[in-house]
GROMACS .gro file of N, CA and C in nm:
model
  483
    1UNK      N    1  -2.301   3.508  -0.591
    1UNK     CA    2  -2.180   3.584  -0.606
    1UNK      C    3  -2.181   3.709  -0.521
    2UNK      N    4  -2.298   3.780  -0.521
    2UNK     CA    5  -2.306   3.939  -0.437
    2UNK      C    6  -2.245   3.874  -0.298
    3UNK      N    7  -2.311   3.753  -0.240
    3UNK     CA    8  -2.286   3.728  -0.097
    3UNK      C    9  -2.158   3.732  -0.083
    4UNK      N   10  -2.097   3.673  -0.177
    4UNK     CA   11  -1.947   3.652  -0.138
    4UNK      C   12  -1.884   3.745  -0.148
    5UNK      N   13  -1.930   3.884  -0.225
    5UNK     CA   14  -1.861   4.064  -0.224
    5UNK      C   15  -1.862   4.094  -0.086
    6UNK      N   16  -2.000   4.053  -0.012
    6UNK     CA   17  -2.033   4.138   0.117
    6UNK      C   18  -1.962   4.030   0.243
    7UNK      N   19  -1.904   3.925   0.196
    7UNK     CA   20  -1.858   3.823   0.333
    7UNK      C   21  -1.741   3.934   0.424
    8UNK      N   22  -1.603   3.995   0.341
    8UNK     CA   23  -1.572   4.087   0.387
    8UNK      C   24  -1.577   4.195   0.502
    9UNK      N   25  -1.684   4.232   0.430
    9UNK     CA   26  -1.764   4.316   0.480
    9UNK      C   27  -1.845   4.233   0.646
   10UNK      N   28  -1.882   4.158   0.645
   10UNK     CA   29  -1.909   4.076   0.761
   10UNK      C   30  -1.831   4.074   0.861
   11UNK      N   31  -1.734   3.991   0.783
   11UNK     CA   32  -1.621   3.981   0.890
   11UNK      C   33  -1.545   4.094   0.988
   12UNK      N   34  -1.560   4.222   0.875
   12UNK     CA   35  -1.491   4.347   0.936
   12UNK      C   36  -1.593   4.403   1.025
   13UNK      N   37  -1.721   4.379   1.019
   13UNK     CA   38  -1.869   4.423   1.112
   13UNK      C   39  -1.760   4.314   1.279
   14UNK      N   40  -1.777   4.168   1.261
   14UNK     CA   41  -1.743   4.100   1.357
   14UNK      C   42  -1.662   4.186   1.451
   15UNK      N   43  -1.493   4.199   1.331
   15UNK     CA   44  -1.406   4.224   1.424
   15UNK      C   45  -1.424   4.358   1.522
   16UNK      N   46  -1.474   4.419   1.494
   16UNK     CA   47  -1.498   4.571   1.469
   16UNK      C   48  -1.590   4.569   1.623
   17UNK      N   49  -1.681   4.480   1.637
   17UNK     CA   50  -1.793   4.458   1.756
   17UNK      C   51  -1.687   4.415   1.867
   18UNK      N   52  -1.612   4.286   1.794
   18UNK     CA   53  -1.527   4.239   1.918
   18UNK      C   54  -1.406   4.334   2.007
   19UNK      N   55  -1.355   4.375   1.912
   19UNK     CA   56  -1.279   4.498   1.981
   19UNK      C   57  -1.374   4.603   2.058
   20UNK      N   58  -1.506   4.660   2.024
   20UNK     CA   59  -1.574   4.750   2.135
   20UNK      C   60  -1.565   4.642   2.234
   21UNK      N   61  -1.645   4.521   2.235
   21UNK     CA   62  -1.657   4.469   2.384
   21UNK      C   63  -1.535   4.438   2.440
   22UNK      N   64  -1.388   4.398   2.418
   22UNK     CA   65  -1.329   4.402   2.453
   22UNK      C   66  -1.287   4.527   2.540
   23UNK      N   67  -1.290   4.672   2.481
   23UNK     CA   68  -1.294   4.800   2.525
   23UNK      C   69  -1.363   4.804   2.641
   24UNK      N   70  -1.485   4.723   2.633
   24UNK     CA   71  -1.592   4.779   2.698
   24UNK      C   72  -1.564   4.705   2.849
   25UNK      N   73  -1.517   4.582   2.834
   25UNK     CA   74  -1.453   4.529   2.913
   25UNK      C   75  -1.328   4.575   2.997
   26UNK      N   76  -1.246   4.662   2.945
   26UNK     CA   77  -1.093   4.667   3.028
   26UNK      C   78  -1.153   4.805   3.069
   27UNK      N   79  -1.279   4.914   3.032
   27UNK     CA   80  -1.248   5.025   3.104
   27UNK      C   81  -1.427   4.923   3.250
   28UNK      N   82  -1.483   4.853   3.206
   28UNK     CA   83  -1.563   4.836   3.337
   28UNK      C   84  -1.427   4.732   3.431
   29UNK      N   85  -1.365   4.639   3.426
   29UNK     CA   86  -1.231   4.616   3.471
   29UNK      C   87  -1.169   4.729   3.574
   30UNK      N   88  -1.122   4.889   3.493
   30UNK     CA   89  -1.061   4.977   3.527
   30UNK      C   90  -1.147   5.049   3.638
   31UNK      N   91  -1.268   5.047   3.636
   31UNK     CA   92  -1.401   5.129   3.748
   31UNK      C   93  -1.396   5.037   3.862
   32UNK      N   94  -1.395   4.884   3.831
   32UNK     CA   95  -1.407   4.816   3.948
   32UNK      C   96  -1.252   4.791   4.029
   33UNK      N   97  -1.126   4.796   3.999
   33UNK     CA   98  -1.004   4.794   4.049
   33UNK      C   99  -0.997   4.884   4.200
   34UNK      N  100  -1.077   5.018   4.169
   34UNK     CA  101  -1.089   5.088   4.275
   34UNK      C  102  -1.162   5.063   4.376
   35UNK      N  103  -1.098   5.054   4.476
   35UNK     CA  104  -1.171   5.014   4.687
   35UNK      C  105  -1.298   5.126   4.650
   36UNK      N  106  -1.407   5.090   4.672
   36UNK     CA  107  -1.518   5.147   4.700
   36UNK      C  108  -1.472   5.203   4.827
   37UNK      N  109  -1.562   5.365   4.880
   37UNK     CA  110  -1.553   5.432   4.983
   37UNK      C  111  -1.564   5.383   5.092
   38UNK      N  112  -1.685   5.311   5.097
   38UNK     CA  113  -1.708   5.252   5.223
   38UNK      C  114  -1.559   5.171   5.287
   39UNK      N  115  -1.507   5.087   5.198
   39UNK     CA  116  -1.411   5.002   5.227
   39UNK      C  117  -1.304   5.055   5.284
   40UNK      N  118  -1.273   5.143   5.210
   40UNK     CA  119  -1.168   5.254   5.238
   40UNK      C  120  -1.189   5.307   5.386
   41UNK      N  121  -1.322   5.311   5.421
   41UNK     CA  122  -1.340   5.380   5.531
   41UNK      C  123  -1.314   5.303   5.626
   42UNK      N  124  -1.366   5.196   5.571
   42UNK     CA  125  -1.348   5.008   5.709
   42UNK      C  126  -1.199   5.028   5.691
   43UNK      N  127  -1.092   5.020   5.653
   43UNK     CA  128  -0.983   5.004   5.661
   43UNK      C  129  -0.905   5.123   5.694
   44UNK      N  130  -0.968   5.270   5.734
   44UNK     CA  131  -0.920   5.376   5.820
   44UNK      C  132  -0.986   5.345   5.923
   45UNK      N  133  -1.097   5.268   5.941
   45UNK     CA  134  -1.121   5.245   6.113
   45UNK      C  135  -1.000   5.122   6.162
   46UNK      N  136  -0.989   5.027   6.075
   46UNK     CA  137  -0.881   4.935   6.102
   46UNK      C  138  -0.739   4.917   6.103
   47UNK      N  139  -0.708   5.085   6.053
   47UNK     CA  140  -0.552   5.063   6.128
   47UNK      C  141  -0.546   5.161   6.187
   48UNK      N  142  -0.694   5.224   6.250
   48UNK     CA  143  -0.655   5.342   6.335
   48UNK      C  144  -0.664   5.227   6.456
   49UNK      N  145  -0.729   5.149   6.462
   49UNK     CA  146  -0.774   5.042   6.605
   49UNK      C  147  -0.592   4.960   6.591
   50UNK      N  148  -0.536   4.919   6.497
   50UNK     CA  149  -0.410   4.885   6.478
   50UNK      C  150  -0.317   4.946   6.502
   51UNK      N  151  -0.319   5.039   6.526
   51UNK     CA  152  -0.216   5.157   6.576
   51UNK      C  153  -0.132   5.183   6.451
   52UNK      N  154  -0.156   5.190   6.324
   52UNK     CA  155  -0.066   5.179   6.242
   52UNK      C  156  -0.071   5.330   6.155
   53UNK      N  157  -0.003   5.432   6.216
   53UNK     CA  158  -0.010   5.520   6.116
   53UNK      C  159   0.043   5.558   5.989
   54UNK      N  160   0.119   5.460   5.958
   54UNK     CA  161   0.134   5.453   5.831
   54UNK      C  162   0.068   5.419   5.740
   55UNK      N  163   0.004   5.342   5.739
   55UNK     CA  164  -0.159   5.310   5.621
   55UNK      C  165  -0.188   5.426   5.664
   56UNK      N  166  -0.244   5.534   5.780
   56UNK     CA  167  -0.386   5.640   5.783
   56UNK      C  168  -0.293   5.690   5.690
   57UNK      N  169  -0.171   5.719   5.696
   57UNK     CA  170  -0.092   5.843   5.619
   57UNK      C  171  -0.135   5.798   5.445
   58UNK      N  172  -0.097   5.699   5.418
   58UNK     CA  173  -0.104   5.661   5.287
   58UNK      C  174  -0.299   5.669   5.247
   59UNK      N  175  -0.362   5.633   5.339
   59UNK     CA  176  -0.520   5.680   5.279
   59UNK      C  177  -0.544   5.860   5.300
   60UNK      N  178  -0.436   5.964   5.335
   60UNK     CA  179  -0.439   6.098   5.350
   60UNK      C  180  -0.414   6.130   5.243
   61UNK      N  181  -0.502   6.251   5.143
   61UNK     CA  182  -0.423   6.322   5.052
   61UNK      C  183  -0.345   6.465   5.082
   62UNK      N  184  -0.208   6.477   4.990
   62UNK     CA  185  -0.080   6.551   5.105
   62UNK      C  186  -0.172   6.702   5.124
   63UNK      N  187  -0.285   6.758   5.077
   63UNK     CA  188  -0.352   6.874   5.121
   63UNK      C  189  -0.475   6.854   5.202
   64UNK      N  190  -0.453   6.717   5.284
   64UNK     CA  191  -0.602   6.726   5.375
   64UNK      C  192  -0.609   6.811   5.455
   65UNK      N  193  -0.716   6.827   5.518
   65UNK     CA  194  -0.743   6.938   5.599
   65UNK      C  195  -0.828   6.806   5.759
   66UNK      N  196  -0.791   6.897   5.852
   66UNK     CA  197  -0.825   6.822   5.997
   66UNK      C  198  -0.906   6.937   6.070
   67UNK      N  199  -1.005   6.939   6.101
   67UNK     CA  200  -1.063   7.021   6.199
   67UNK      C  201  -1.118   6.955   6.326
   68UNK      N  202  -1.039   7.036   6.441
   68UNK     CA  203  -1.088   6.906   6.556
   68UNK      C  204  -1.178   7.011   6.636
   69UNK      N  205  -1.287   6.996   6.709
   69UNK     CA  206  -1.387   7.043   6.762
   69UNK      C  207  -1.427   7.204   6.683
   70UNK      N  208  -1.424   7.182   6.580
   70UNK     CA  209  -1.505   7.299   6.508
   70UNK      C  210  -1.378   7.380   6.502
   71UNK      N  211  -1.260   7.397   6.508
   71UNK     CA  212  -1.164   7.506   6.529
   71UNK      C  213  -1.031   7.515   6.423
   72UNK      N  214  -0.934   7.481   6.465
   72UNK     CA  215  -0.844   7.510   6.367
   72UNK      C  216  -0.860   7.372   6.241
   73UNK      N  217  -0.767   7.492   6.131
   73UNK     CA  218  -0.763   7.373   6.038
   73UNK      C  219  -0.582   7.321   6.055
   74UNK      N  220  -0.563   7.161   6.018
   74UNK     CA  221  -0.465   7.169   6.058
   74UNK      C  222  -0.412   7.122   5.906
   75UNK      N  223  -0.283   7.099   5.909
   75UNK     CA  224  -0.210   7.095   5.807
   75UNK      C  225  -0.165   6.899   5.766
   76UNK      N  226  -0.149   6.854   5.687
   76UNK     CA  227  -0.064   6.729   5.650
   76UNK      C  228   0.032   6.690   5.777
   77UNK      N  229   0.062   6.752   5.813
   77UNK     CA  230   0.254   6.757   5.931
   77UNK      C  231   0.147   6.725   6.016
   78UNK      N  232   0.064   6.807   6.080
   78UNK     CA  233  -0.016   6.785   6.193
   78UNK      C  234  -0.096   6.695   6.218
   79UNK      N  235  -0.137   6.642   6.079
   79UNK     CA  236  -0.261   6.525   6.069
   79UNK      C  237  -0.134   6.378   6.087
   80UNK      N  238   0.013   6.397   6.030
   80UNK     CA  239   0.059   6.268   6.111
   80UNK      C  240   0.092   6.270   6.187
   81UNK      N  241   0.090   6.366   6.275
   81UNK     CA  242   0.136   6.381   6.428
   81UNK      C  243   0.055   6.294   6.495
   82UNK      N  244  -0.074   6.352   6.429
   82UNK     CA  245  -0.223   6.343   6.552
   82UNK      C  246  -0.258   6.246   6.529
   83UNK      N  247  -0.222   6.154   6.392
   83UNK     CA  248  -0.207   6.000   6.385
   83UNK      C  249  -0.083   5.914   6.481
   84UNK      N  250  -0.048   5.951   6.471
   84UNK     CA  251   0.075   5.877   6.578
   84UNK      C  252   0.068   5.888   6.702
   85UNK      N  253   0.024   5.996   6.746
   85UNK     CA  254  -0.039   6.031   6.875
   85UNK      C  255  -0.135   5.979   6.955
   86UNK      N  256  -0.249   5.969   6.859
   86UNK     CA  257  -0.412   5.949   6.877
   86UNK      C  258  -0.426   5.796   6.887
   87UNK      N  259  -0.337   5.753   6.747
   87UNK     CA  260  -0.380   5.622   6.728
   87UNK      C  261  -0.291   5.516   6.848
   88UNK      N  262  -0.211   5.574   6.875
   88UNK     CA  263  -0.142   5.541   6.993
   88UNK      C  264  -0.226   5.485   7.150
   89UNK      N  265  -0.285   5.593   7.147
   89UNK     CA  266  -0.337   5.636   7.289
   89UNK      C  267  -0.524   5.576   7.314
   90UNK      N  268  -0.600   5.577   7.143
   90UNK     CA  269  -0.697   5.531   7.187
   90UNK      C  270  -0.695   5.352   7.143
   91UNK      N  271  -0.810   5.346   7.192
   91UNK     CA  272  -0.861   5.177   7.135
   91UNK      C  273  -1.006   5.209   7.109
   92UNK      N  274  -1.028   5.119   7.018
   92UNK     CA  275  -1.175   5.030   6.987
   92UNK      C  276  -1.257   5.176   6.921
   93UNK      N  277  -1.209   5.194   6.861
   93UNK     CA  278  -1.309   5.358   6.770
   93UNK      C  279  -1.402   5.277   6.673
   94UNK      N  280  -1.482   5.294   6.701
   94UNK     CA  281  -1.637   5.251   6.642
   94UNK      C  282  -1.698   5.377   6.585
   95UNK      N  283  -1.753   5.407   6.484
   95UNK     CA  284  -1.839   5.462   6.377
   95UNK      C  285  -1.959   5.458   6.332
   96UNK      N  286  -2.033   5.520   6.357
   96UNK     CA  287  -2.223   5.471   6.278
   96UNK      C  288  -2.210   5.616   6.179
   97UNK      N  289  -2.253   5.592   6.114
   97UNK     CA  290  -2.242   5.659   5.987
   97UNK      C  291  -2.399   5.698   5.981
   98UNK      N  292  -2.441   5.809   5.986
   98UNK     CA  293  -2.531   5.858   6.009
   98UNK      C  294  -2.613   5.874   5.863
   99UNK      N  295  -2.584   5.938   5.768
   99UNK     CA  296  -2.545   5.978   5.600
   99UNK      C  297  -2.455   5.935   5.578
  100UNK      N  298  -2.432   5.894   5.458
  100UNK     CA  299  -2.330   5.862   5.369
  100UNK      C  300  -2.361   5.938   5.206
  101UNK      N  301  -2.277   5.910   5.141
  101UNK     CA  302  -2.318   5.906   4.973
  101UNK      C  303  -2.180   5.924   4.899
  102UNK      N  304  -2.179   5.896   4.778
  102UNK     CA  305  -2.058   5.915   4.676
  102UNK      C  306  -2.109   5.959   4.538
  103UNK      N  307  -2.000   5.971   4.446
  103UNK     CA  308  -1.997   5.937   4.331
  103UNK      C  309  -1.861   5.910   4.312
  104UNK      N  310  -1.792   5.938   4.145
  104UNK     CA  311  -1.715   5.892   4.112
  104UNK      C  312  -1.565   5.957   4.175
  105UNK      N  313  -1.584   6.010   4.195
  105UNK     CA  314  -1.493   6.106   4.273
  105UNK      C  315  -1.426   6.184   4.395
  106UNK      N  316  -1.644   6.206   4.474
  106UNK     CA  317  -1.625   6.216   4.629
  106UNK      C  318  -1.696   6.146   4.666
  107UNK      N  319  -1.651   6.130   4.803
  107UNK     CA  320  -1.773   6.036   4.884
  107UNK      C  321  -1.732   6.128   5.046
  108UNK      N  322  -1.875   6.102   5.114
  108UNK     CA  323  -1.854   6.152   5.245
  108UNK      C  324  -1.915   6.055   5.327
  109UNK      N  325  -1.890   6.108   5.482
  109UNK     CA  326  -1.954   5.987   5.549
  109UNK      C  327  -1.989   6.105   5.675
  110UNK      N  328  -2.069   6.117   5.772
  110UNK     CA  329  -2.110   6.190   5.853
  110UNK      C  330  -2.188   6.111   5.955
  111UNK      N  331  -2.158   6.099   6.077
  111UNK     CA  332  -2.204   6.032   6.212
  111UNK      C  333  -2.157   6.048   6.326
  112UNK      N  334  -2.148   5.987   6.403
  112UNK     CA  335  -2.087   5.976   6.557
  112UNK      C  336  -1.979   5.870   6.550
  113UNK      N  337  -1.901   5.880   6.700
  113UNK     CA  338  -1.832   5.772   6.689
  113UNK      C  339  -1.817   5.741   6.863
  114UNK      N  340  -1.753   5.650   6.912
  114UNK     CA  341  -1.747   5.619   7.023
  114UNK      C  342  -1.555   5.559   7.025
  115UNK      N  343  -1.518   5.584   7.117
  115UNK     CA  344  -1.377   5.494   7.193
  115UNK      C  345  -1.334   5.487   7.308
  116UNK      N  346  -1.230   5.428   7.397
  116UNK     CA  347  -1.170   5.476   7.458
  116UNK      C  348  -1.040   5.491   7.448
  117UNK      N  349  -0.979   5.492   7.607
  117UNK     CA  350  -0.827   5.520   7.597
  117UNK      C  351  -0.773   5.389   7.649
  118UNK      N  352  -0.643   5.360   7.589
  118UNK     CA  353  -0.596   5.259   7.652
  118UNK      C  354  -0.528   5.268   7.779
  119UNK      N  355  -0.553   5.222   7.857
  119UNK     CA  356  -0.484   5.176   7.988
  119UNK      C  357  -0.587   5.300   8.079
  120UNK      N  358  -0.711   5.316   8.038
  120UNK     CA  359  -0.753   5.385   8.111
  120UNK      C  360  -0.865   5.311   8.234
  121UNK      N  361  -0.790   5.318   8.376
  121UNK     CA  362  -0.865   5.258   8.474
  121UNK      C  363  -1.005   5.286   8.446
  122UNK      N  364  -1.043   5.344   8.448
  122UNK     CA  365  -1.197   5.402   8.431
  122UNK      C  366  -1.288   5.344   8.359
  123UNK      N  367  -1.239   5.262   8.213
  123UNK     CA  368  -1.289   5.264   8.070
  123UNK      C  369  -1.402   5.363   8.062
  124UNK      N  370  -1.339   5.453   8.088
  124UNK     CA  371  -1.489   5.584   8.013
  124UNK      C  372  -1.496   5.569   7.817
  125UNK      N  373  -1.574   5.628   7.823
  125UNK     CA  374  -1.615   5.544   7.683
  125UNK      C  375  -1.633   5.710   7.623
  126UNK      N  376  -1.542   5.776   7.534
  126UNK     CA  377  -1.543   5.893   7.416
  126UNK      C  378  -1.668   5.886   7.346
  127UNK      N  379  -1.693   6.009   7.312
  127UNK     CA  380  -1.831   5.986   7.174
  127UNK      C  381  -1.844   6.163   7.121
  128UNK      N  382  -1.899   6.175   6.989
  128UNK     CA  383  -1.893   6.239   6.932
  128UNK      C  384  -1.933   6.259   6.805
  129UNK      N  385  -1.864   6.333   6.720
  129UNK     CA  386  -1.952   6.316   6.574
  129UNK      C  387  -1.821   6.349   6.498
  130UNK      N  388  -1.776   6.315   6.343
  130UNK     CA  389  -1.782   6.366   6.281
  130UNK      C  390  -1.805   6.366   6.125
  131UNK      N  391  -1.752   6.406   6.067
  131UNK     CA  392  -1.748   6.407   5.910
  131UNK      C  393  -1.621   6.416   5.814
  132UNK      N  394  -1.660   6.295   5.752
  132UNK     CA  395  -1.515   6.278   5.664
  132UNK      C  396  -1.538   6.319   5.516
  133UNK      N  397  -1.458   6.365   5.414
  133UNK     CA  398  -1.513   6.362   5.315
  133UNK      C  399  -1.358   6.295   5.212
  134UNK      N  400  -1.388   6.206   5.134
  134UNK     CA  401  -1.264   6.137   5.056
  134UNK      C  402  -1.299   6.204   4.915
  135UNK      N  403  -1.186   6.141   4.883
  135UNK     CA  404  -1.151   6.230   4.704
  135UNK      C  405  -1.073   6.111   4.632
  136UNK      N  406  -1.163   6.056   4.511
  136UNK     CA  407  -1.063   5.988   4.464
  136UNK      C  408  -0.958   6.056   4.341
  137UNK      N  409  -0.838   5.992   4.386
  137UNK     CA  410  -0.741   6.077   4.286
  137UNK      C  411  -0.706   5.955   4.221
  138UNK      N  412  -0.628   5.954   4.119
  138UNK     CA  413  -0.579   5.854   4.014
  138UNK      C  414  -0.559   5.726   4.029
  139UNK      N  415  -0.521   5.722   4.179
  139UNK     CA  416  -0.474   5.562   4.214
  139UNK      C  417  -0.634   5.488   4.295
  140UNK      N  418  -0.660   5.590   4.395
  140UNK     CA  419  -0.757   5.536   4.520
  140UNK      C  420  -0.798   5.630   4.598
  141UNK      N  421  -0.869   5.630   4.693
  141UNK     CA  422  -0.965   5.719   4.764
  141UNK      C  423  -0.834   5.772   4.877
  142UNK      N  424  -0.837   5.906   4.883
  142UNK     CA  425  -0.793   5.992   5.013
  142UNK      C  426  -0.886   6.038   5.086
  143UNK      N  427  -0.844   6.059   5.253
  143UNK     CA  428  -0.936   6.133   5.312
  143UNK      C  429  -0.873   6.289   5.276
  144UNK      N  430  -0.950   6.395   5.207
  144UNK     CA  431  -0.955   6.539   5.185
  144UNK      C  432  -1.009   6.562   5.298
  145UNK      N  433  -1.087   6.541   5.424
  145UNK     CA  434  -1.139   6.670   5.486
  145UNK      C  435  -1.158   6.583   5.627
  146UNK      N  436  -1.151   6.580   5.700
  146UNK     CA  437  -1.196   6.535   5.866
  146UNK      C  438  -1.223   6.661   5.945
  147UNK      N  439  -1.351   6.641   5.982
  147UNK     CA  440  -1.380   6.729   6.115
  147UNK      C  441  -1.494   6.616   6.223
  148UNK      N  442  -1.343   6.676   6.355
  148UNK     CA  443  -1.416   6.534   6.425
  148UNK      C  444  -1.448   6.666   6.546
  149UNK      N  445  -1.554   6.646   6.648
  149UNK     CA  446  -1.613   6.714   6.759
  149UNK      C  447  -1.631   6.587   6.857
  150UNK      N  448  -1.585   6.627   6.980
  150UNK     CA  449  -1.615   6.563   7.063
  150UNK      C  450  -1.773   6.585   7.127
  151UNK      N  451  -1.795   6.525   7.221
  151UNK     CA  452  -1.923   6.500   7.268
  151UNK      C  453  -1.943   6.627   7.416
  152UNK      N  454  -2.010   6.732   7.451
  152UNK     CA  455  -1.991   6.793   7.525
  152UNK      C  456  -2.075   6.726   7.644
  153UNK      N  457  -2.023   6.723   7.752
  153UNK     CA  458  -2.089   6.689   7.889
  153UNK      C  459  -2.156   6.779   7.924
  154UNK      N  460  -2.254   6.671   7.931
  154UNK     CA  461  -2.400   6.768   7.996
  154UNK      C  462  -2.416   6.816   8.111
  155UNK      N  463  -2.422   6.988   8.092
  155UNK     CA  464  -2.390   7.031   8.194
  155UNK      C  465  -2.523   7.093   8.223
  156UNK      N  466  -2.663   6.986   8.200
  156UNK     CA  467  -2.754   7.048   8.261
  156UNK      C  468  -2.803   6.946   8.351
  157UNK      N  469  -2.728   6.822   8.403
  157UNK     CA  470  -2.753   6.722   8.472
  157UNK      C  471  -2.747   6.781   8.640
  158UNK      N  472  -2.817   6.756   8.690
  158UNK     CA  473  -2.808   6.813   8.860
  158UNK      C  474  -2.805   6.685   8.925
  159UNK      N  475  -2.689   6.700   9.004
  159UNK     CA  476  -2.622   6.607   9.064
  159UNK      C  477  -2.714   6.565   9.205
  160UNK      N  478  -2.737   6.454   9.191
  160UNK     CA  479  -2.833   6.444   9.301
  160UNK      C  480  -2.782   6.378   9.437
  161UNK      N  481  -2.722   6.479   9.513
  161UNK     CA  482  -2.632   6.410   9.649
  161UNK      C  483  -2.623   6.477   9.686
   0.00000   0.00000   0.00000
C-alpha cells in the first residue's frame, strides 16, 4: 500500500526531469543557432571577394569603428563607403590569421592579408596586417573594430643598377 502513496510522487520526480532536459535542450539548441566567429569571418572574406557590400554592411555593427593605417577612426557612413569602394576595386583578399580567440560575446582575429587590384596590368600583389574584433549582439556576430595597415615598402633595399 505505502508504494502506491509514493507512485505519485514518482511520476511527478519523471515529469519534473523531463521538462529540465527538455530546457536543457532548447537553450544548447539556442548557443548553437549562432555562426561561430570564424565563419562569420569566412563569409566577410566572401562577399568582400564578391563585391557585395551589402552583406559587409549587414555583418557591421551601426557603431563600428575603421582605422586604416594606424590613423583616423572612421564612422558607419564611411565604413560603407569604403565598402563599396574597396570592394569594388580589389580582388582575391586572402587572410592568415595570425591569433585568433573568442568567447561568448567577442572574438578577434589578428594577421596579415594579401590582394590585388582588379584590372591592374601589373598584378602587384597588396599585403599587410590587420585586426578585427566582432561582438556578438542578440541576433549574430558584428564586426565592432577593424584596423587594417598596409605593408610599408622597403626602403632599405639598394637598387642594384
Amino acid at each position: 500500500m505505502k508504494v502506491f502513496k509514493l507512485f505519485p510522487l514518482f511520476v511527478l520526480l519523471i515529469f519534473a526531469s523531463c521538462d529540465n532536459q527538455n530546457r536543457e535542450n532548447e537553450n544548447m539548441e539556442e548557443e548553437t543557432s549562432f555562426t561561430n566567429p570564424e565563419e562569420m569571418n569566412r563569409n566577410w572574406v566572401n562577399a568582400w571577394n564578391s563585391n557585395q557590400p551589402d552583406s559587409l554592411e549587414a555583418m557591421t555593427a551601426d557603431d563600428a569603428v575603421l582605422l586604416l593605417e594606424g590613423g583616423k577612426m572612421y564612422d558607419r557612413d564611411s565604413i560603407s563607403s569604403w565598402y563599396e569602394k574597396g570592394a569594388s576595386m580589389m580582388k582575391d583578399l586572402k587572410t592568415n590569421a595570425e591569433i585568433k580567440n573568442s568567447d561568448d560575446h567577442f572574438a578577434y582575429e589578428a594577421g596579415t592579408y594579401s590582394h590585388n587590384y582588379k584590372n591592374d596590368s601589373t598584378d602587384t600583389k597588396y599585403e599587410g596586417t590587420y585586426v578585427v574584433i566582432w561582438e556578438r549582439d542578440s541576433l549574430d556576430w558584428k564586426v565592432k573594430v577593424m584596423s587594417i595597415t598596409d605593408k610599408a615598402p622597403d626602403s632599405t633595399a639598394a637598387n642594384m643598377e
